Coordinates of C-alpha atoms and ligand atoms in Angstrom, one line a residue:
Chain A
M16 CA 2.7 50.7 -12.9
A17 CA 0.9 47.4 -13.9
E18 CA -0.9 45.6 -11.2
E19 CA -1.8 41.8 -10.5
L20 CA -5.4 40.9 -10.6
R21 CA -6.2 37.7 -8.6
I22 CA -9.0 35.5 -9.5
V23 CA -7.8 32.2 -9.2
L24 CA -5.0 33.2 -6.4
R25 CA -7.5 35.3 -4.6
N26 CA -7.0 33.3 -1.3
A27 CA -3.1 32.7 -1.8
D28 CA -1.1 33.5 1.3
K29 CA -4.3 35.2 2.9
I30 CA -6.0 31.7 4.1
D31 CA -4.4 28.5 5.6
A32 CA -4.3 26.4 2.6
S33 CA -4.8 23.1 4.6
N34 CA -7.9 24.2 6.5
I35 CA -11.2 24.0 4.7
N36 CA -12.7 26.5 7.5
D37 CA -10.7 29.3 6.2
Y38 CA -11.7 28.7 2.7
I39 CA -15.2 28.6 3.7
K40 CA -15.0 31.8 5.9
A41 CA -13.4 33.6 2.9
G42 CA -16.7 32.8 1.0
G43 CA -15.8 29.3 -0.3
Y44 CA -18.2 27.1 -1.5
T45 CA -21.1 29.7 -2.0
A46 CA -20.6 29.4 -5.9
L47 CA -21.1 25.7 -5.7
E48 CA -24.2 26.3 -3.6
K49 CA -25.3 28.9 -6.3
A50 CA -24.7 26.7 -9.2
R51 CA -26.5 24.1 -7.7
R52 CA -29.6 26.3 -7.5
M53 CA -29.4 26.8 -11.4
E54 CA -30.1 24.5 -14.0
P55 CA -27.0 22.6 -15.2
R56 CA -27.8 23.8 -18.7
A57 CA -27.9 27.7 -17.4
V58 CA -24.3 26.8 -15.6
I59 CA -23.1 25.8 -19.1
E60 CA -24.4 28.9 -20.7
E61 CA -22.8 31.1 -17.9
V62 CA -19.3 29.9 -18.3
K63 CA -19.8 29.9 -22.2
K64 CA -20.7 33.4 -22.1
A65 CA -17.8 34.3 -19.8
N66 CA -15.7 32.9 -22.7
L67 CA -13.5 31.1 -20.1
R68 CA -11.0 29.6 -22.3
G69 CA -8.7 26.5 -21.1
R70 CA -5.7 27.6 -19.4
G71 CA -3.8 24.4 -20.1
G72 CA -2.6 25.6 -23.5
A73 CA -5.4 25.0 -26.2
G74 CA -7.5 27.8 -25.4
F75 CA -10.9 26.1 -25.9
N76 CA -14.0 27.6 -24.3
A77 CA -14.6 25.6 -21.2
G78 CA -18.5 26.1 -21.4
L79 CA -18.7 25.1 -25.2
K80 CA -16.5 21.8 -24.5
W81 CA -19.0 21.0 -21.5
S82 CA -22.0 21.5 -23.9
F83 CA -20.8 18.7 -26.2
V84 CA -21.2 16.0 -23.3
P85 CA -24.1 13.7 -24.5
P86 CA -26.5 12.3 -21.8
A87 CA -25.1 9.1 -20.2
E88 CA -25.4 7.1 -17.0
T89 CA -21.7 7.6 -15.9
K90 CA -19.7 10.6 -16.6
Y91 CA -16.3 12.0 -15.5
V92 CA -14.7 15.2 -14.7
V93 CA -11.0 15.1 -14.9
C94 CA -8.6 17.7 -13.6
N95 CA -5.2 17.9 -15.6
L96 CA -2.5 18.6 -13.0
D97 CA 0.3 17.0 -15.0
E98 CA 2.0 20.2 -15.5
G99 CA 4.9 18.8 -17.6
E100 CA 5.7 21.7 -19.6
P101 CA 9.2 22.9 -18.5
G102 CA 9.3 26.3 -16.8
T103 CA 5.9 25.9 -15.5
Y104 CA 5.0 25.9 -11.7
K105 CA 1.4 27.6 -11.6
D106 CA -0.8 24.8 -11.1
R107 CA 1.4 23.4 -8.4
T108 CA 1.1 27.1 -6.8
I109 CA -2.6 27.3 -7.2
V110 CA -2.8 23.8 -5.4
Q111 CA -0.5 24.6 -2.8
K112 CA -1.9 27.9 -1.9
D113 CA -5.7 27.1 -2.4
P114 CA -6.7 23.4 -3.1
Q115 CA -10.4 24.1 -2.1
T116 CA -11.0 26.4 -4.9
L117 CA -10.0 23.6 -7.5
L118 CA -12.3 21.0 -5.9
E119 CA -15.1 23.7 -5.7
G120 CA -14.6 24.4 -9.6
M121 CA -14.6 20.7 -10.0
A122 CA -17.9 20.4 -8.3
I123 CA -19.5 23.1 -10.4
C124 CA -18.3 21.4 -13.5
A125 CA -19.6 18.1 -12.2
H126 CA -23.2 19.8 -11.5
A127 CA -23.2 21.3 -15.0
I128 CA -22.5 18.1 -16.8
G129 CA -24.1 15.5 -14.4
S130 CA -21.1 13.8 -13.0
R131 CA -20.5 12.0 -9.6
Q132 CA -16.8 11.1 -10.2
G133 CA -13.9 13.3 -10.6
Y134 CA -10.3 12.6 -11.0
I135 CA -7.2 14.6 -10.4
Y136 CA -4.2 13.6 -12.5
C137 CA -1.3 14.8 -10.7
R138 CA 2.2 14.3 -12.0
G139 CA 4.4 11.7 -10.1
E140 CA 7.0 14.6 -9.3
Y141 CA 4.5 16.4 -7.1
P142 CA 3.9 13.4 -4.3
Y143 CA 3.8 16.4 -1.7
L144 CA 0.6 17.7 -3.5
V145 CA -1.0 14.4 -3.6
E146 CA -1.1 14.4 0.2
H147 CA -2.0 18.0 0.4
L148 CA -5.1 17.3 -2.0
N149 CA -6.0 13.9 -0.4
N150 CA -6.3 16.0 3.0
A151 CA -8.3 18.8 1.1
I152 CA -10.7 16.0 -0.3
A153 CA -11.1 14.3 3.2
Q154 CA -11.9 17.7 4.6
A155 CA -14.4 18.6 1.8
K156 CA -16.0 15.3 2.3
A157 CA -16.2 15.7 6.2
A158 CA -17.8 19.0 5.9
G159 CA -20.2 17.6 3.1
V160 CA -19.9 20.3 0.8
L161 CA -19.0 18.0 -2.4
G162 CA -22.4 16.4 -1.9
D163 CA -22.6 13.1 -4.0
F164 CA -19.6 14.1 -6.2
D165 CA -16.4 12.1 -5.4
I166 CA -12.9 13.0 -6.3
E167 CA -9.9 10.4 -6.5
V168 CA -6.3 11.6 -7.1
R169 CA -4.2 9.6 -9.4
M170 CA -0.4 10.0 -9.8
G171 CA 1.5 10.1 -13.2
G172 CA 4.8 8.6 -13.9
G173 CA 7.0 11.5 -15.1
A174 CA 5.8 11.2 -19.1
Y175 CA 5.2 14.8 -20.5
V176 CA 3.0 13.3 -23.1
C177 CA 0.3 12.2 -20.5
G178 CA -0.4 16.0 -20.1
E179 CA -2.2 15.5 -23.4
E180 CA -5.6 14.7 -22.6
T181 CA -6.3 11.5 -24.2
A182 CA -2.7 9.9 -22.9
L183 CA -3.8 11.2 -19.8
I184 CA -6.9 9.1 -20.0
E185 CA -4.9 6.0 -21.0
S186 CA -2.6 6.7 -18.0
I187 CA -5.6 6.7 -15.5
E188 CA -6.9 3.5 -17.0
G189 CA -3.7 1.9 -16.4
H190 CA -2.1 1.9 -19.8
R191 CA 1.1 3.2 -21.2
G192 CA 0.3 6.9 -21.7
E193 CA -0.2 6.9 -25.8
P194 CA -2.5 9.4 -27.0
R195 CA -5.5 8.3 -29.0
F196 CA -6.9 9.1 -32.3
K197 CA -9.4 11.9 -32.3
P198 CA -12.4 11.8 -32.8
P199 CA -13.9 10.6 -30.7
F200 CA -13.1 13.4 -28.4
P201 CA -13.1 12.7 -24.7
G202 CA -16.3 14.7 -24.2
V203 CA -18.0 12.2 -26.1
A204 CA -15.9 8.9 -25.3
G205 CA -13.2 9.4 -22.8
L206 CA -12.4 7.7 -19.6
W207 CA -13.4 4.0 -19.8
A208 CA -15.3 5.2 -23.0
Q209 CA -17.7 7.4 -20.9
P210 CA -18.1 11.1 -21.4
T211 CA -15.3 12.9 -20.0
V212 CA -14.4 16.5 -19.3
V213 CA -10.6 17.4 -19.1
N214 CA -9.7 20.9 -17.9
N215 CA -6.8 22.3 -16.4
V216 CA -6.5 23.2 -12.9
E217 CA -6.4 26.9 -13.6
T218 CA -9.6 26.6 -15.8
F219 CA -11.5 25.1 -12.7
A220 CA -10.1 27.4 -10.3
N221 CA -11.6 30.3 -12.3
L222 CA -14.9 29.0 -11.9
P223 CA -16.3 29.7 -8.5
E224 CA -15.6 33.7 -9.1
I225 CA -17.4 33.3 -12.4
I226 CA -20.6 31.8 -10.8
N227 CA -20.4 34.3 -7.9
K228 CA -19.8 37.5 -10.1
G229 CA -21.2 36.4 -13.5
A230 CA -20.2 36.0 -16.9
D231 CA -20.4 39.8 -17.7
W232 CA -18.0 40.6 -14.9
F233 CA -15.3 38.1 -16.0
A234 CA -15.8 38.8 -20.0
S235 CA -14.9 42.6 -19.2
I236 CA -11.6 41.6 -17.7
G237 CA -8.4 41.8 -19.8
A238 CA -8.4 40.9 -23.6
A239 CA -12.0 40.7 -25.1
S240 CA -11.2 37.4 -27.1
Y241 CA -9.3 35.8 -24.1
P242 CA -11.0 37.5 -20.9
G243 CA -9.9 37.0 -17.4
T244 CA -6.4 36.7 -16.1
K245 CA -3.6 34.3 -16.7
V246 CA -1.1 33.0 -13.9
L247 CA 2.4 33.3 -15.5
T248 CA 5.5 31.7 -14.1
L249 CA 8.7 33.5 -14.6
T250 CA 12.1 31.8 -14.8
G251 CA 15.7 32.3 -16.3
D252 CA 17.4 35.5 -16.2
V253 CA 14.6 37.7 -14.7
V254 CA 15.2 39.5 -11.3
N255 CA 11.9 38.2 -9.7
R256 CA 11.4 34.7 -10.5
I257 CA 7.7 34.3 -9.1
A258 CA 4.2 33.4 -10.0
I259 CA 2.2 36.3 -10.8
E260 CA -1.8 36.7 -12.0
V261 CA -2.4 39.2 -14.6
P262 CA -5.1 40.6 -16.7
T263 CA -4.8 39.2 -20.3
N264 CA -4.1 42.3 -21.9
T265 CA -0.8 42.7 -20.1
T266 CA 2.0 43.2 -22.3
I267 CA 5.2 40.7 -22.4
R268 CA 7.2 43.8 -21.5
Q269 CA 5.2 44.5 -18.4
V270 CA 5.5 41.0 -17.3
I271 CA 9.3 41.2 -17.7
Y272 CA 10.2 44.7 -16.6
E273 CA 7.3 45.7 -14.1
F274 CA 6.7 42.4 -12.4
G275 CA 9.8 40.6 -13.3
G276 CA 12.0 43.6 -12.2
G277 CA 14.0 43.3 -15.5
I278 CA 16.8 41.4 -16.3
R279 CA 19.4 39.9 -13.8
N280 CA 22.7 41.4 -13.1
G281 CA 22.1 44.4 -15.0
R282 CA 22.2 42.6 -18.2
K283 CA 20.4 43.2 -21.4
F284 CA 17.5 41.2 -22.9
K285 CA 17.9 38.7 -25.5
A286 CA 15.0 36.6 -25.9
V287 CA 11.9 35.1 -24.1
Q288 CA 10.2 31.8 -24.7
I289 CA 6.6 31.9 -23.3
G290 CA 4.2 29.0 -23.0
G291 CA 6.9 26.3 -21.9
T292 CA 9.4 24.4 -23.9
S293 CA 7.2 24.0 -26.7
G294 CA 6.5 27.7 -26.9
G295 CA 8.0 30.1 -29.5
F296 CA 11.0 32.4 -28.7
I297 CA 10.3 36.2 -28.8
P298 CA 12.7 39.2 -29.6
E299 CA 12.9 42.4 -28.4
S300 CA 11.0 44.1 -31.0
L301 CA 7.7 42.2 -30.3
L302 CA 7.6 42.6 -26.3
D303 CA 4.6 45.1 -26.6
T304 CA 2.4 42.4 -27.4
P305 CA -0.4 41.5 -25.1
I306 CA 0.0 38.0 -23.5
D307 CA -3.6 36.7 -24.6
F308 CA -3.8 33.7 -26.6
D309 CA -4.9 35.3 -29.8
S310 CA -2.2 38.3 -29.9
M311 CA 0.5 35.6 -29.1
R312 CA -0.7 33.5 -31.9
N313 CA -0.8 36.3 -34.2
I314 CA 3.1 37.0 -33.8
G315 CA 3.8 33.2 -34.3
A316 CA 4.1 32.5 -30.5
T317 CA 2.2 30.8 -28.0
L318 CA 0.6 31.6 -24.6
G319 CA 0.7 27.9 -23.8
T320 CA 1.0 27.2 -20.0
G321 CA 2.2 30.8 -19.2
A322 CA 5.6 29.9 -18.4
V323 CA 7.8 33.1 -19.0
F324 CA 11.6 31.9 -19.6
V325 CA 13.9 35.0 -20.0
M326 CA 17.3 34.9 -21.6
D327 CA 20.0 37.6 -21.3
D328 CA 22.4 38.6 -23.9
T329 CA 24.9 36.1 -23.0
R330 CA 22.9 33.2 -23.6
D331 CA 23.6 30.9 -26.6
I332 CA 20.3 30.2 -28.3
V333 CA 21.4 27.3 -30.3
D334 CA 22.7 25.5 -27.5
I335 CA 19.3 26.1 -25.4
V336 CA 17.1 25.0 -28.5
T337 CA 19.5 21.8 -28.9
R338 CA 18.8 21.1 -25.1
I339 CA 14.8 21.6 -25.8
A340 CA 15.3 19.2 -29.0
K341 CA 16.7 16.7 -26.5
F342 CA 13.5 17.1 -24.4
F343 CA 11.2 16.2 -27.1
E344 CA 13.3 13.3 -28.5
H345 CA 13.2 12.0 -24.8
E346 CA 9.5 12.6 -24.4
S347 CA 8.3 11.4 -27.7
C348 CA 6.0 8.5 -27.0
G349 CA 6.9 6.7 -30.2
K350 CA 3.4 5.9 -31.4
C351 CA 3.6 8.0 -34.3
N352 CA 6.3 8.2 -37.0
P353 CA 6.5 11.7 -37.7
C354 CA 7.2 12.5 -33.9
R355 CA 9.1 9.6 -32.9
E356 CA 11.8 9.7 -36.0
G357 CA 11.1 13.5 -36.3
T358 CA 12.3 14.4 -32.8
F359 CA 15.1 12.2 -33.1
R360 CA 16.3 13.7 -36.2
C361 CA 15.9 17.2 -35.0
Y362 CA 17.7 16.6 -32.1
E363 CA 20.4 14.8 -34.3
I364 CA 20.7 18.0 -36.5
M365 CA 20.5 20.5 -33.7
K366 CA 23.6 18.7 -32.0
K367 CA 25.4 18.8 -35.3
I368 CA 24.9 22.6 -35.5
N369 CA 25.6 23.2 -32.2
R370 CA 28.9 21.7 -32.3
G371 CA 29.9 23.6 -35.3
A372 CA 29.7 20.9 -37.9
A373 CA 26.6 21.7 -39.8
T374 CA 26.2 23.5 -43.2
A375 CA 23.1 25.5 -44.6
R376 CA 21.9 22.4 -45.9
D377 CA 21.2 21.0 -42.6
I378 CA 19.1 24.1 -41.8
D379 CA 17.1 23.6 -45.0
N380 CA 16.5 20.0 -43.9
I381 CA 15.4 20.8 -40.4
T382 CA 13.1 23.4 -41.9
V383 CA 11.4 20.8 -44.4
L384 CA 11.3 18.1 -41.3
A385 CA 9.6 20.8 -39.1
R386 CA 6.9 21.3 -41.5
V387 CA 6.4 17.8 -41.9
M388 CA 6.0 17.4 -38.2
Q389 CA 3.7 20.2 -37.6
K390 CA 1.3 18.6 -40.1
A391 CA 1.6 15.0 -39.6
A392 CA 2.1 14.4 -36.0
L393 CA -0.6 12.6 -34.3
C394 CA -0.8 14.8 -31.1
G395 CA 0.4 18.1 -30.0
L396 CA 3.6 16.9 -28.8
G397 CA 4.9 16.4 -32.2
Q398 CA 3.3 19.5 -33.9
A399 CA 4.5 21.7 -31.2
A400 CA 8.3 20.2 -31.1
P401 CA 9.6 22.2 -34.2
G402 CA 8.2 25.3 -32.7
P403 CA 11.1 26.5 -30.8
I404 CA 13.6 25.8 -33.6
M405 CA 11.3 27.6 -36.3
T406 CA 10.9 30.8 -34.2
T407 CA 14.7 30.9 -33.5
L408 CA 15.4 30.5 -37.0
Q409 CA 13.1 33.2 -37.9
H410 CA 14.4 35.7 -35.1
F411 CA 18.0 34.5 -34.2
R412 CA 19.0 33.0 -37.3
H413 CA 22.3 34.8 -37.1
E414 CA 23.2 32.8 -34.0
Y415 CA 22.8 29.5 -36.3
E416 CA 24.8 30.8 -39.3
R417 CA 27.5 31.7 -37.0
K418 CA 28.0 28.2 -36.0
L419 CA 27.9 26.8 -39.6
L420 CA 30.8 25.5 -41.7
S421 CA 31.7 28.0 -44.2
Chain B
M28 CA 9.6 -4.3 4.8
A29 CA 6.1 -4.8 3.4
N30 CA 5.7 -8.0 1.1
Y31 CA 5.3 -7.0 -2.4
R32 CA 2.1 -9.2 -2.6
D33 CA 0.4 -7.5 0.0
I34 CA 1.3 -4.2 -1.6
I35 CA 0.0 -5.0 -5.0
A36 CA -3.2 -6.8 -3.5
R37 CA -4.3 -3.3 -2.1
Y38 CA -4.8 -1.9 -5.5
Q39 CA -6.4 -4.9 -7.5
D40 CA -10.0 -3.6 -7.3
K41 CA -9.0 -0.2 -8.3
P42 CA -9.9 0.4 -12.0
G43 CA -6.7 1.2 -13.6
G44 CA -4.8 0.8 -10.4
I45 CA -1.7 -1.0 -11.8
I46 CA 0.1 2.4 -11.8
E47 CA -0.9 3.4 -8.3
A48 CA 0.6 -0.3 -7.4
Y49 CA 3.7 0.6 -9.1
H50 CA 4.0 3.9 -7.2
A51 CA 3.4 2.1 -4.0
L52 CA 6.0 -0.5 -4.9
Q53 CA 8.6 2.1 -5.6
R54 CA 7.8 3.9 -2.4
E55 CA 8.7 0.8 -0.5
F56 CA 11.6 -0.5 -2.4
N57 CA 12.9 2.6 -4.4
Y58 CA 12.2 0.4 -7.6
I59 CA 10.0 -2.3 -8.9
P60 CA 11.6 -5.5 -8.5
R61 CA 11.2 -8.2 -11.3
E62 CA 9.0 -10.5 -9.3
A63 CA 6.9 -7.7 -8.5
V64 CA 6.2 -6.9 -12.3
K65 CA 5.2 -10.8 -12.4
E66 CA 2.6 -10.5 -9.7
V67 CA 1.3 -7.4 -10.9
A68 CA 0.7 -9.0 -14.4
R69 CA -1.0 -12.1 -12.6
V70 CA -3.3 -9.7 -10.3
F71 CA -4.3 -7.3 -13.1
R72 CA -4.8 -10.1 -15.8
L73 CA -2.1 -8.8 -18.2
S74 CA 0.8 -10.5 -19.9
E75 CA 4.0 -10.0 -18.2
A76 CA 5.2 -8.1 -21.3
Q77 CA 2.4 -5.6 -20.9
A78 CA 2.9 -5.2 -17.3
Y79 CA 6.6 -4.4 -18.0
G80 CA 5.5 -2.2 -20.7
V81 CA 3.5 0.0 -18.5
A82 CA 6.3 0.1 -15.9
T83 CA 9.1 1.2 -18.4
F84 CA 6.8 3.8 -20.1
Y85 CA 7.0 6.0 -17.3
S86 CA 10.4 7.6 -16.6
Y87 CA 9.6 8.2 -12.9
L88 CA 9.3 4.6 -12.3
S89 CA 12.4 2.3 -12.2
V90 CA 12.6 -1.4 -12.9
E91 CA 16.4 -1.3 -12.0
P92 CA 17.6 -1.4 -8.6
R93 CA 18.5 2.0 -7.1
G94 CA 20.0 3.4 -3.9
N95 CA 18.3 4.6 -0.9
Y96 CA 18.8 8.2 -1.8
I97 CA 17.8 9.0 -5.4
I98 CA 19.3 12.1 -6.5
R99 CA 17.7 13.7 -9.5
M100 CA 19.0 16.8 -11.7
C101 CA 16.8 18.7 -13.5
E102 CA 18.1 19.4 -16.9
S103 CA 15.2 21.3 -18.7
A104 CA 16.1 24.6 -20.3
P105 CA 15.6 27.1 -17.4
C106 CA 17.7 24.6 -15.2
H107 CA 20.3 24.1 -18.0
I108 CA 21.2 27.7 -18.5
A109 CA 21.3 28.0 -14.4
G110 CA 24.2 25.6 -14.6
A111 CA 22.8 22.2 -14.3
D112 CA 25.8 20.4 -16.1
E113 CA 28.2 21.9 -13.4
I114 CA 25.9 20.7 -10.5
I115 CA 26.0 17.1 -12.3
K116 CA 29.6 17.0 -12.8
A117 CA 30.3 18.1 -9.1
F118 CA 27.8 15.0 -8.0
E119 CA 29.6 12.7 -10.4
R120 CA 33.0 13.7 -9.0
E121 CA 31.7 13.7 -5.2
L122 CA 30.0 10.4 -5.5
G123 CA 32.4 8.8 -8.0
I124 CA 29.6 7.5 -10.1
K125 CA 28.1 8.6 -13.6
V126 CA 24.6 9.6 -14.2
G127 CA 22.2 6.6 -14.1
Q128 CA 24.5 4.7 -11.7
T129 CA 24.3 3.8 -7.9
T130 CA 27.2 4.0 -5.5
P131 CA 28.8 0.4 -4.7
D132 CA 27.4 1.0 -1.1
G133 CA 24.0 1.1 -2.4
K134 CA 23.4 4.6 -0.8
F135 CA 23.1 7.0 -3.7
T136 CA 21.5 6.9 -7.3
L137 CA 22.1 9.8 -9.4
E138 CA 19.7 10.6 -12.4
L139 CA 18.7 13.1 -14.8
T140 CA 15.1 14.6 -14.9
E141 CA 13.1 17.0 -17.0
C142 CA 11.4 19.9 -15.2
V143 CA 10.1 19.0 -11.6
G144 CA 8.0 22.4 -11.4
Q145 CA 10.2 24.3 -9.1
C146 CA 11.7 26.7 -11.8
Q147 CA 11.6 29.7 -9.5
G148 CA 14.8 28.5 -7.8
T149 CA 16.9 27.0 -10.7
P150 CA 18.9 25.0 -10.7
V151 CA 17.0 22.3 -8.9
I152 CA 17.6 18.8 -7.7
T153 CA 15.4 16.5 -5.9
I154 CA 16.4 13.8 -3.3
N155 CA 13.7 11.1 -2.8
S156 CA 11.5 13.5 -4.6
V157 CA 12.0 16.5 -2.1
P158 CA 13.0 19.4 -4.2
H159 CA 16.1 21.5 -3.3
V160 CA 16.3 24.7 -5.3
G161 CA 19.3 27.1 -6.0
I162 CA 21.9 24.5 -5.7
T163 CA 25.4 25.5 -6.1
P164 CA 28.5 23.0 -6.8
D165 CA 30.1 24.1 -3.4
Q166 CA 26.9 23.0 -1.4
I167 CA 27.0 19.3 -2.6
P168 CA 29.3 17.8 0.2
A169 CA 27.1 19.4 2.8
I170 CA 24.0 18.2 1.1
L171 CA 25.2 14.6 0.9
A172 CA 26.3 14.7 4.6
L173 CA 22.7 15.4 5.3
C174 CA 21.8 12.0 3.8
K175 CA 22.7 9.6 6.4
Ligands
LIG509 C1 2.1 16.9 -25.2 C2 1.0 17.7 -24.4 C3 0.9 17.9 -23.2 C4 0.0 18.5 -22.5 N1 0.4 18.8 -21.1 C5 -0.7 19.6 -20.4 C6 -0.5 19.7 -19.0 O1 0.3 19.3 -18.5 N2 -1.6 20.1 -18.3 C7 -2.7 20.7 -19.0 O2 -3.5 21.3 -18.4 N3 -2.9 20.6 -20.2 C8 -1.9 19.9 -21.2 N4 -2.1 19.8 -22.5 C9 -3.4 20.0 -23.0 C10 -4.6 19.1 -23.0 O3 -4.3 18.2 -23.9 C11 -5.9 19.5 -22.8 O4 -6.1 20.4 -23.9 C12 -6.0 20.2 -21.8 O5 -5.8 19.7 -20.5 C13 -7.5 20.9 -21.5 O6 -7.9 21.6 -20.4 P1 -8.2 23.3 -20.7 O7 -9.3 23.2 -21.8 O8 -8.8 23.5 -19.5 O9 -6.9 23.9 -21.0 C14 -0.9 19.0 -23.2 C15 -1.3 18.7 -24.4 C16 -0.2 18.2 -25.2 C17 -0.4 17.9 -26.6
LIG510 S1 13.3 23.8 -15.2 FE1 14.3 22.8 -13.7 S2 12.7 22.7 -12.3 FE2 11.6 23.4 -13.8

């Protein structure tokens, strides 16, 4: 029987999350003290060596990202709590159960890059988290643990694209949340054109334990190329719809059957979509794949945010993908043509297929369109939007063909 | 009810504070009134078109008047397969309005939303941003009765 391994959720349900004293009694803020006794350079090296890769989806080495930050008077640490990827509730869970571990992680990053101002960009749908975080920040300030590092919470407005780091920065600046052209990357010129590190909640929440227990400890957990744990959120037709934290060499099958308790109502498995609504669909034959970033990529899927959306054998794949296509059409910000027009046409063609009015020609068209979007869209939204269509055409093509006009 | 000018003034010195100001306005009025958008434009030194452009970019913000209780149904894929369509139909029947509309007494507004991050309990609705999970169509009259 596989077991959970809790690093970011180590205090979950064990401490009173609204009381900093509980966190401190559980060893909280010792890592920050330790980091502050280290040279900033050494903290960056430690995180780099731990090979902590971003938990927000792109999987970039956090220490390496920090090392690109040039010297500057003002630098910012930004936490991405936009969590807009459908099926994902991990960052909410982390913050609800242990907000101080996020603040401590951000403060460790601030010391490493030399920043005095942090922002947490919290999605508008989580107003109760904004309150919870403001309370946690006030307690941390009162206790003096943050030193001269300040953290402010800003609210998003229900735009999925604002999870993209440069759109997020635009939004904090008070603009429409449209992604910027890269380069320059935020690490060099981000918020108000100053060097800015943007990391996901879960990435920051890993830092206290990495500093306390060391890079070697962390690097030895789970899959070698994407070490540590991942918080996964189970949804759909799985018995246990819960958040779990497991080593990254855990297989998809273990996640669904051992932690998830298998398929609901005694039904059979059909498909699982991992990583959120932009993730690939995975058939039964690939369930023994470990969940780590690279293993998932090797099967044409993604780890993404770690959302695990399970579908039983009664589910209509084409109908679900049509719903997903509507999501992207709605969330495309409209800045670039391949995404604005592409998500619109994808939805149009998917609706046509779903209502039984399409021919094989439509499938050819959507396939070409998908390739164009993957190559030409400005940001990850338009690039990833065709993923669910392409992976279901690959693994569940018969479900499409069944709906075609003969 | 607070004056919109006072609300906006609280954010004028905050860099990028326009979105925070919009949230505060919406908390007070349930939407962002047209005169408030004008005032925001003046205070943050933007054209009215720009201020309006920011407000309308964000689906969580509304520039249309809405009811006292804003009911939003999540229609993302996990909620979709858990029966979101039936819940929506039941709300429409019970309230006598369509999605996007407000009841004539100004009490309820019915909207769709994408995932609200409570997918452990699909299907999910929010009422004035408070999530309610595991909703079934037969619970709806009781849920509406709780909105006084
Ligand atoms: C359309 C889109 C939405 C995204 N949404 C999120 C999000 O909600 N949360 C997040 O942490 N990263 C999100 N990302 C990834 C961010 O751009 C960025 O890579 C991440 O915040 C970096 O943090 P990490 O390296 O710690 O993962 C999104 C990217 C795209 C293209
Ligand atoms: S999918 Fe409906 S709350 Fe997440």
